[in-house]
Amino acid sequence: MIEDLRPVPDDVTQEWWDATRECRLLLQRCDECGNVQHYPRAMCLACSSFNLSWIDSAGTGVVDSFTVVHRAPHPDLATPYVIARIKLDEGPILLSRIVDAEGANISCDERVSLDWLATSEDFQLPVFRVSH
Amino acid sequence: MTGTAIVGVGESDLGVTNHSILTLQAQAITRALTDAGLSTADVDGIATSGVSRFSATQVADYLGIQPAWCDSTFAGGSAYEMYVARAAQAIEAGQASVVVISFASNQRSAKSRKLGGVVESHTPEAQFETPYGPLYPISYYAMAAQRYLHDYGATPADLAEVAVLAREWARMNPKAYRYGSEPLTVDDVLNSTMVSTPLTTADCCLVTDGGGAVVVTSLDRARDLRKAPIRILGYGEATTNTSMSQVPLLPTGARESGQRAFAAAGLTPSDVDVIQVYDSFTITVLLSLEALGFCEPGQAPTFVASADARPGGRQPLNTSGGGLSYCHPGQYGVLLLVEAVRQLRGEAGDRQVADASIALAHGTGGILSTHATVLLGEDR
C-alpha cells in the first residue's frame, strides 16, 4: 500500500474497513426506512435516522462508467489501470477499479463482480472484474 | 432582472508571470477599477477565493480596504459567477455599493498543480476514492465523457472539436497563451498524450498563471461611470456533489443552474448572442451546452463543429480561446465574465462578435460539483 493513499478510518467507517480484511464489502442499511447507502455516514440519506446497520453486498453490479488512467497521481502507482464507477445491484454507486481488463475490453453497463486487490500484506481494496 | 451592472473588468498578467498571487490580484483589481473610472477608495465589498484561508480578508488587507461586505465562498471555478449573484444581492440590499470580484493564481510559475489534486484526509473521498488512484479532477470528467460517448454514440473526435474551436479563437486574442500558435487539428488532439481515457492532454485546459477582476455597482451609479454599464440580467446556480460516486454523471447541475438564470432574466437560450462556458476539459463544454439548453442531448458536437460557434456565427462560443487555449489559472470563472463584458462593450478586437447584446457566462467547479450561470446584457 502506498502510505500516502492509505485511508484513515473514523468513528463511522472503522467497521467497514475492518470487514475488508475478511473480504466483505459492507453497505449501510437504515433500520427505520430500509434505505441502502454508500459511502458510510452517520445518518440515513433518506430519513436522517442515525439507526443504521451493516449488510453484506452481493458484490454484483454494472459499470456506470470508467476511465483508463495513463498518468498516475503518485510515482509508485503503475499505469495503466482502470478506475470505474460501479453501480451495485443494491443501488449505491462505488468508486473502484476494474482489474484484469484493458480499457478497450470494457463498456458502460457491462456486468461486473467483486474481487479483492491486495495492496500490501495487511490491506486490500474491493475491486471488480468483468463477468463472463 | 437586477438593478446592478458590471462597470469594470481587467486581467492580471497571464501565462508565466513569476509574480505572487497577491501581486496578480492587485494587478487585476486595479486594472478593473481603472477601467470603471474608480479607485480602491470606492470599494466597500470584496469577493474572492484561492488566496488563503481568509481570502477576501487577505485581499482587503493587501489593498488597504476595510470592506462593509465580503464573500469567500469556495466553489472552484464557478465561484465567480456565484459572487456576481451575491454582489448584486448585497448592492440591492444596501449592504455594499461597489463590489470587486477577483481571482488570481501563479500555479504555473509556482509549479503548485498536482495531478492527484487536493483531497483533505478527513473527507469521505480520502477514504473511499483516493486509495484507488483517480486523477482529480481529470478522471471524473473522463468518466463523464465515457458515459457521454456511450449514451450518444459520440467519438473522441467530437471532444477534440472543442479544442480545435478554442484554438481558432485564441489565434485572434493577443493575450491568449496559444496566440501565434498553429491551428489545431482533430488528429493533433487525438494523437496527444493520453491522460485518462478518453481525455488526452489536448482535451485538458492549460495550466497557467493569471487572474481577473470585475467591478459591480448599482445601475444608477453605473450610468455615471466611464464605460457603458453591462447589466446583470439574471443568475442561477446548482451544487451537486463532492464525491465521484454520489450523483449520476449526466446531465450535470448546469441544467438547474441555467434554468434558474434564464427564468430570472426572462430569457431563453436562443436570446443569447455570445456564449462563454467553462472549458476545464473538452467534455465540460459539450455537457454544459446541452444542460444549459443551447443544444438537445447528444447534439452539442454538431453545434461545436459548425459555423454557428465560430467567428460570424449565430452563437459564437468561448471567444477568448477559453481555458483550453487562452488562460486557465486553476479557477477560470472570473475570466468568463471579463470576456463576456468585453464582447458586449464591443472591445474584443479581431474576435469581436457583431451586435452582441446578450451574453451568457457559465462556470463549473470541482468535479462537475458546482455550477453557476450569469446572463449579462447591454443597458438599453
XYZ file of N, CA and C in Angstrom, chain B residues 148-331:
552
model
N -20.907 9.815 -21.812
C -21.499 10.622 -22.880
C -21.296 9.936 -24.233
N -20.067 9.466 -24.490
C -19.789 8.775 -25.757
C -20.673 7.540 -25.883
N -20.832 6.817 -24.788
C -21.651 5.593 -24.797
C -23.120 5.915 -25.068
N -23.646 6.898 -24.386
C -25.082 7.185 -24.478
C -25.475 7.756 -25.837
N -24.588 8.544 -26.446
C -24.979 9.257 -27.671
C -24.227 8.800 -28.918
N -23.395 7.775 -28.784
C -22.655 7.301 -29.950
C -21.662 8.326 -30.461
N -21.226 9.223 -29.583
C -20.222 10.218 -29.974
C -18.838 9.573 -29.934
N -17.846 10.297 -30.449
C -16.490 9.749 -30.536
C -15.488 10.740 -29.936
N -14.269 10.283 -29.651
C -13.237 11.224 -29.174
C -13.013 12.389 -30.137
N -13.276 12.183 -31.426
C -13.132 13.297 -32.376
C -14.141 14.411 -32.076
N -15.302 14.035 -31.558
C -16.290 15.053 -31.172
C -15.780 15.901 -30.012
N -15.094 15.254 -29.069
C -14.467 16.004 -27.978
C -13.384 16.926 -28.538
N -12.587 16.386 -29.451
C -11.453 17.134 -29.995
C -11.889 18.429 -30.674
N -13.067 18.415 -31.290
C -13.545 19.619 -31.995
C -13.656 20.818 -31.060
N -13.897 20.560 -29.773
C -13.985 21.664 -28.807
C -12.635 22.359 -28.677
N -11.580 21.554 -28.619
C -10.218 22.115 -28.504
C -9.806 22.817 -29.790
N -10.232 22.266 -30.927
C -9.929 22.881 -32.228
C -10.559 24.273 -32.311
N -11.811 24.367 -31.876
C -12.517 25.656 -31.897
C -11.844 26.659 -30.964
N -11.462 26.200 -29.779
C -10.812 27.101 -28.815
C -9.530 27.689 -29.408
N -8.765 26.849 -30.108
C -7.529 27.334 -30.715
C -7.822 28.376 -31.792
N -8.900 28.178 -32.546
C -9.261 29.165 -33.578
C -9.473 30.539 -32.969
N -10.223 30.577 -31.873
C -10.492 31.860 -31.210
C -9.218 32.432 -30.596
N -8.416 31.575 -29.982
C -7.191 32.060 -29.307
C -6.254 32.736 -30.289
N -6.251 32.280 -31.524
C -5.378 32.860 -32.539
C -5.804 34.278 -32.920
N -6.994 34.693 -32.403
C -7.448 36.077 -32.619
C -7.350 36.923 -31.352
N -6.816 36.342 -30.273
C -6.735 37.056 -28.991
C -5.271 37.224 -28.581
N -4.737 38.443 -28.727
C -3.305 38.648 -28.436
C -2.902 38.259 -27.015
N -3.843 38.209 -26.087
C -3.498 37.836 -24.716
C -3.530 36.329 -24.494
N -3.951 35.582 -25.504
C -4.094 34.128 -25.315
C -2.740 33.430 -25.280
N -2.639 32.430 -24.439
C -1.413 31.632 -24.327
C -1.054 31.010 -25.671
N -2.055 30.621 -26.443
C -1.825 29.977 -27.747
C -1.941 30.950 -28.915
N -1.961 32.258 -28.627
C -1.933 33.246 -29.714
C -0.613 33.058 -30.460
N -0.661 33.023 -31.759
C 0.564 32.791 -32.515
C 0.881 31.328 -32.726
N 0.101 30.437 -32.088
C 0.286 29.005 -32.340
C -0.332 28.623 -33.674
N 0.088 27.480 -34.170
C -0.529 26.934 -35.378
C -1.969 26.512 -35.073
N -2.829 26.445 -36.094
C -4.162 25.879 -35.865
C -4.032 24.446 -35.345
N -5.002 24.051 -34.550
C -5.029 22.698 -34.002
C -5.952 21.856 -34.879
N -5.601 20.585 -35.093
C -6.488 19.696 -35.838
C -7.033 18.622 -34.912
N -8.103 17.980 -35.362
C -8.677 16.872 -34.592
C -7.621 15.794 -34.376
N -6.846 15.518 -35.408
C -5.808 14.487 -35.266
C -4.756 14.882 -34.235
N -4.425 16.173 -34.196
C -3.471 16.634 -33.168
C -3.969 16.272 -31.776
N -5.253 16.508 -31.557
C -5.828 16.239 -30.227
C -5.830 14.738 -29.955
N -6.273 13.966 -30.948
C -6.365 12.509 -30.752
C -4.989 11.878 -30.555
N -3.966 12.481 -31.156
C -2.614 11.923 -31.062
C -1.811 12.480 -29.885
N -2.412 13.352 -29.115
C -1.718 13.875 -27.929
C -1.631 12.782 -26.866
N -0.793 13.008 -25.880
C -0.575 12.015 -24.827
C -1.882 11.709 -24.087
N -2.197 10.422 -23.988
C -3.401 10.035 -23.263
C -3.171 10.228 -21.770
N -4.174 10.827 -21.108
C -4.050 11.051 -19.659
C -4.984 10.108 -18.909
N -6.270 10.212 -19.199
C -7.293 9.390 -18.546
C -8.372 9.211 -19.605
N -8.475 8.035 -20.197
C -9.305 7.845 -21.397
C -10.737 8.314 -21.155
N -11.355 8.955 -22.122
C -10.860 9.271 -23.467
C -10.149 10.623 -23.571
N -9.710 11.201 -22.470
C -9.155 12.555 -22.498
C -7.633 12.541 -22.652
N -7.148 13.250 -23.665
C -5.707 13.441 -23.871
C -5.292 14.785 -23.256
N -4.001 15.052 -23.284
C -3.542 16.346 -22.759
C -4.222 17.503 -23.494
N -4.535 17.318 -24.775
C -5.155 18.406 -25.547
C -6.644 18.558 -25.255
N -7.235 17.579 -24.556
C -8.613 17.722 -24.071
C -8.663 18.454 -22.739
N -7.489 18.680 -22.153
C -7.408 19.312 -20.829
C -7.020 20.778 -20.976
N -7.522 21.598 -20.069
C -7.213 23.022 -20.107
C -5.732 23.249 -19.847
N -5.307 24.457 -20.157
C -3.957 24.900 -19.863
C -3.723 24.922 -18.356
N -2.474 24.924 -17.974
C -2.092 25.229 -16.592
C -1.224 26.484 -16.667
N -1.826 27.630 -16.373
C -1.120 28.904 -16.491
C -1.302 29.733 -15.218
N -0.500 30.770 -15.083
C -0.770 31.851 -14.149
C -1.894 32.700 -14.755
N -2.439 33.561 -13.930
C -3.400 34.523 -14.468
C -4.453 34.873 -13.450
N -5.218 35.871 -13.801
C -6.285 36.294 -12.915
C -7.123 37.358 -13.573
N -8.190 37.704 -12.904
C -9.074 38.725 -13.443
C -9.910 39.334 -12.340
N -10.559 40.428 -12.676
C -11.453 41.087 -11.723
C -12.580 41.776 -12.473
N -13.738 41.818 -11.829
C -14.850 42.608 -12.351
C -15.395 43.472 -11.207
N -15.921 44.629 -11.574
C -16.450 45.579 -10.595
C -17.960 45.696 -10.802
N -18.699 45.528 -9.706
C -20.162 45.561 -9.759
C -20.668 46.732 -8.921
N -21.653 47.443 -9.464
C -22.295 48.504 -8.678
C -23.757 48.630 -9.107
N -24.472 49.576 -8.504
C -25.883 49.754 -8.862
C -25.980 50.336 -10.272
N -27.090 50.046 -10.924
C -27.276 50.546 -12.287
C -27.271 52.079 -12.305
N -27.859 52.683 -11.279
C -27.891 54.159 -11.216
C -26.485 54.737 -11.213
N -25.639 54.175 -10.352
C -24.266 54.682 -10.289
C -23.502 54.334 -11.562
N -23.805 53.133 -12.080
C -23.100 52.665 -13.277
C -23.265 53.632 -14.439
N -24.423 54.248 -14.530
C -24.710 55.120 -15.673
C -23.890 56.409 -15.646
N -23.266 56.718 -14.494
C -22.424 57.915 -14.397
C -20.938 57.587 -14.538
N -20.606 56.333 -14.762
C -19.191 55.945 -14.792
C -18.643 55.955 -16.210
N -17.376 55.550 -16.309
C -16.599 55.766 -17.520
C -17.105 54.982 -18.727
N -17.445 53.716 -18.489
C -17.859 52.844 -19.585
C -19.367 52.580 -19.519
N -19.923 52.175 -20.639
C -21.345 51.820 -20.669
C -21.595 50.641 -19.721
N -22.632 50.706 -18.890
C -22.904 49.604 -17.960
C -23.266 48.322 -18.711
N -22.842 47.224 -18.150
C -23.299 45.920 -18.636
C -24.195 45.337 -17.545
N -25.473 45.230 -17.856
C -26.453 44.860 -16.834
C -26.377 43.379 -16.469
N -26.607 43.118 -15.199
C -26.734 41.744 -14.710
C -28.212 41.383 -14.823
N -28.523 40.581 -15.831
C -29.922 40.308 -16.175
C -30.509 39.175 -15.345
N -29.671 38.222 -14.975
C -30.185 37.096 -14.194
C -29.054 36.177 -13.820
N -29.304 35.358 -12.790
C -28.290 34.401 -12.353
C -28.960 33.194 -11.729
N -28.231 32.096 -11.717
C -28.716 30.882 -11.063
C -27.535 29.986 -10.779
N -27.720 29.040 -9.870
C -26.623 28.142 -9.545
C -27.170 26.808 -9.073
N -26.301 25.811 -9.021
C -26.665 24.492 -8.506
C -25.397 23.834 -7.970
N -25.528 23.163 -6.852
C -24.411 22.456 -6.228
C -24.812 20.991 -6.103
N -23.977 20.087 -6.605
C -24.442 18.711 -6.764
C -23.635 17.645 -6.030
N -22.331 17.792 -5.879
C -21.540 16.677 -5.327
C -20.112 17.112 -5.020
N -19.486 16.400 -4.087
C -18.026 16.471 -3.997
C -17.400 15.120 -4.318
N -18.137 14.045 -4.065
C -17.601 12.703 -4.306
C -17.753 12.306 -5.764
N -16.986 11.297 -6.168
C -17.056 10.788 -7.533
C -18.178 9.768 -7.707
N -18.886 9.434 -6.623
C -19.813 8.295 -6.689
C -21.253 8.640 -6.336
N -21.565 9.896 -6.058
C -22.854 10.146 -5.403
C -23.994 10.600 -6.309
N -23.724 11.084 -7.486
C -24.808 11.549 -8.363
C -24.581 10.994 -9.771
N -25.649 10.911 -10.579
C -25.459 10.486 -11.967
C -24.480 11.408 -12.682
N -23.713 10.861 -13.622
C -22.743 11.672 -14.359
C -23.439 12.689 -15.263
N -24.551 12.279 -15.852
C -25.282 13.134 -16.787
C -26.755 13.186 -16.396
N -27.476 14.282 -16.689
C -26.915 15.583 -17.058
C -26.307 16.239 -15.834
N -25.589 17.319 -16.026
C -24.924 17.987 -14.911
C -25.851 19.029 -14.280
N -25.415 19.591 -13.176
C -26.162 20.644 -12.491
C -26.293 21.923 -13.290
N -25.603 21.983 -14.445
C -25.773 23.145 -15.319
C -27.221 23.276 -15.780
N -27.944 22.155 -15.796
C -29.346 22.218 -16.224
C -30.163 23.106 -15.270
N -30.076 22.807 -13.969
C -30.838 23.602 -12.999
C -30.288 25.033 -12.917
N -28.978 25.149 -12.930
C -28.360 26.473 -12.855
C -28.841 27.354 -14.009
N -28.809 26.793 -15.213
C -29.230 27.550 -16.388
C -30.712 27.895 -16.356
N -31.530 26.905 -15.975
C -32.974 27.169 -15.914
C -33.274 28.310 -14.950
N -32.584 28.309 -13.813
C -32.810 29.366 -12.809
C -32.386 30.730 -13.359
N -31.266 30.778 -14.056
C -30.775 32.058 -14.585
C -31.692 32.579 -15.701
N -32.070 31.693 -16.620
C -32.941 32.132 -17.719
C -34.296 32.587 -17.193
N -34.835 31.878 -16.195
C -36.123 32.277 -15.619
C -36.016 33.651 -14.962
N -34.928 33.880 -14.242
C -34.752 35.162 -13.548
C -34.642 36.311 -14.540
N -34.011 36.041 -15.684
C -33.794 37.095 -16.676
C -34.961 37.231 -17.649
N -35.862 36.241 -17.652
C -36.945 36.253 -18.636
C -36.427 36.036 -20.045
N -35.401 35.219 -20.170
C -34.768 34.954 -21.465
C -34.748 33.451 -21.742
N -34.432 33.109 -22.984
C -34.237 31.709 -23.363
C -32.869 31.585 -24.037
N -32.371 30.361 -24.187
C -31.048 30.197 -24.820
C -30.958 30.848 -26.199
N -32.041 30.878 -26.948
C -31.955 31.445 -28.301
C -31.765 32.959 -28.283
N -31.989 33.602 -27.104
C -31.764 35.051 -26.993
C -30.289 35.414 -26.843
N -29.448 34.429 -26.564
C -28.042 34.704 -26.236
C -27.230 34.891 -27.521
N -26.473 35.991 -27.569
C -25.673 36.317 -28.758
C -24.262 35.761 -28.697
N -23.741 35.589 -27.492
C -22.370 35.092 -27.349
C -22.299 34.260 -26.068
N -21.690 33.069 -26.183
C -21.692 32.072 -25.108
C -20.276 31.919 -24.557
N -20.139 32.030 -23.219
C -18.858 31.744 -22.556
C -19.123 30.644 -21.531
N -18.705 29.419 -21.829
C -18.877 28.329 -20.860
C -17.518 27.769 -20.466
N -17.451 27.338 -19.252
C -16.218 26.839 -18.648
C -15.707 25.644 -19.436
N -14.439 25.689 -19.809
C -13.866 24.582 -20.578
C -12.631 24.025 -19.875
N -12.847 23.510 -18.688
C -11.787 22.795 -17.976
C -11.288 21.626 -18.810
N -12.243 20.977 -19.484
C -11.965 19.855 -20.380
C -12.913 19.996 -21.559
N -12.578 19.343 -22.659
C -13.461 19.436 -23.820
C -14.871 18.944 -23.480
N -14.961 17.869 -22.695
C -16.279 17.304 -22.372
C -17.132 18.297 -21.593
N -16.501 19.141 -20.783
C -17.245 20.105 -19.971
C -18.121 20.976 -20.866
N -17.595 21.343 -22.021
C -18.313 22.230 -22.934
C -19.529 21.520 -23.525
N -19.337 20.281 -23.979
C -20.466 19.546 -24.563
C -21.571 19.368 -23.528
N -21.202 18.960 -22.336
C -22.202 18.724 -21.283
C -22.922 20.013 -20.918
N -22.167 21.119 -20.837
C -22.762 22.392 -20.419
C -23.697 22.941 -21.490
N -23.280 22.871 -22.757
C -24.129 23.392 -23.841
C -25.479 22.686 -23.852
N -25.469 21.377 -23.621
C -26.726 20.626 -23.633
C -27.541 20.909 -22.375
N -26.877 20.923 -21.218
C -27.603 21.148 -19.965
C -28.192 22.556 -19.910
N -27.503 23.519 -20.500
C -27.989 24.904 -20.489
C -29.108 25.129 -21.501
N -29.316 24.185 -22.400
C -30.414 24.291 -23.351
C -30.028 24.858 -24.709
N -28.736 25.027 -24.964
C -28.315 25.504 -26.291
C -28.425 24.407 -27.340
N -28.333 23.148 -26.903
C -28.399 22.009 -27.821
C -29.236 20.919 -27.165
N -29.885 20.122 -27.989
C -30.568 18.928 -27.488
C -29.510 17.926 -27.026
N -29.899 17.001 -26.124
C -28.935 15.976 -25.693
C -28.322 15.232 -26.878
N -27.012 15.160 -26.892
C -26.300 14.477 -27.965
C -25.980 15.341 -29.165
N -26.487 16.578 -29.166
C -26.324 17.436 -30.357
C -25.207 18.482 -30.226
N -24.604 18.597 -29.051
C -23.560 19.625 -28.885
C -22.396 19.455 -29.860
N -21.957 18.225 -30.168
C -20.848 18.104 -31.131
C -21.172 18.723 -32.490
N -22.402 18.607 -32.917
C -22.802 19.191 -34.201
C -22.671 20.710 -34.159
N -23.108 21.304 -33.046
C -23.013 22.760 -32.893
C -21.556 23.213 -32.856
N -20.741 22.526 -32.058
C -19.342 22.937 -31.876
C -18.567 22.879 -33.195
N -18.888 21.892 -34.006
C -18.168 21.728 -35.274
C -18.716 22.631 -36.375
N -19.794 23.359 -36.077
C -20.475 24.132 -37.118
C -19.968 25.567 -37.175
N -20.402 26.270 -38.220
C -20.074 27.692 -38.361
C -20.771 28.518 -37.287
N -21.843 28.003 -36.697
C -22.609 28.767 -35.698
C -21.763 29.191 -34.508
N -20.800 28.355 -34.130
C -19.995 28.621 -32.932
C -18.759 29.463 -33.235
N -18.564 29.792 -34.504
C -17.312 30.405 -34.966
C -17.473 31.900 -35.266
N -16.392 32.572 -35.594
C -16.498 33.990 -35.955
C -17.555 34.197 -37.053
N -18.439 35.144 -36.818
C -19.514 35.398 -37.767
C -20.697 34.463 -37.594
N -20.621 33.552 -36.647
C -21.676 32.558 -36.459
C -22.860 33.075 -35.660
N -23.844 32.213 -35.512
C -25.101 32.579 -34.851
C -24.913 32.772 -33.349
N -24.140 31.863 -32.698
C -23.878 31.965 -31.256
C -22.406 31.608 -30.988
N -21.509 32.565 -31.257
C -20.087 32.295 -31.054
C -19.797 31.819 -29.627
N -18.881 30.833 -29.536
C -18.651 30.097 -28.288
C -17.216 30.280 -27.817
N -17.066 30.724 -26.585
C -15.747 30.818 -25.930
C -14.746 31.608 -26.770
N -15.093 32.871 -26.949
C -14.426 33.724 -27.922
C -13.030 34.180 -27.505
N -12.663 34.004 -26.247
C -11.299 34.373 -25.820
C -10.281 33.296 -26.193
N -10.782 32.107 -26.505
C -9.916 30.936 -26.649
C -10.030 30.015 -25.440
N -10.708 30.520 -24.404
C -11.088 29.670 -23.277
C -9.927 29.156 -22.445
N -10.289 28.328 -21.491
C -9.285 27.689 -20.649
C -8.402 26.739 -21.432
N -8.879 26.299 -22.584
C -8.111 25.358 -23.397
C -6.970 26.029 -24.141
N -7.144 27.314 -24.519
C -6.123 27.939 -25.371
C -5.777 29.383 -25.010
N -6.522 29.972 -24.079
C -6.258 31.380 -23.710
C -5.543 31.445 -22.366
N -6.226 31.015 -21.309
C -5.641 31.096 -19.973
C -6.448 30.211 -19.037
N -5.789 29.405 -18.227
C -6.512 28.694 -17.165
C -5.667 28.685 -15.903
N -5.988 29.607 -14.994
C -5.191 29.722 -13.769
C -5.715 28.847 -12.629
N -6.427 27.753 -12.958
C -6.931 26.856 -11.924
C -8.388 27.106 -11.602
N -8.765 28.368 -11.520
C -10.176 28.750 -11.421
C -10.378 29.825 -12.488
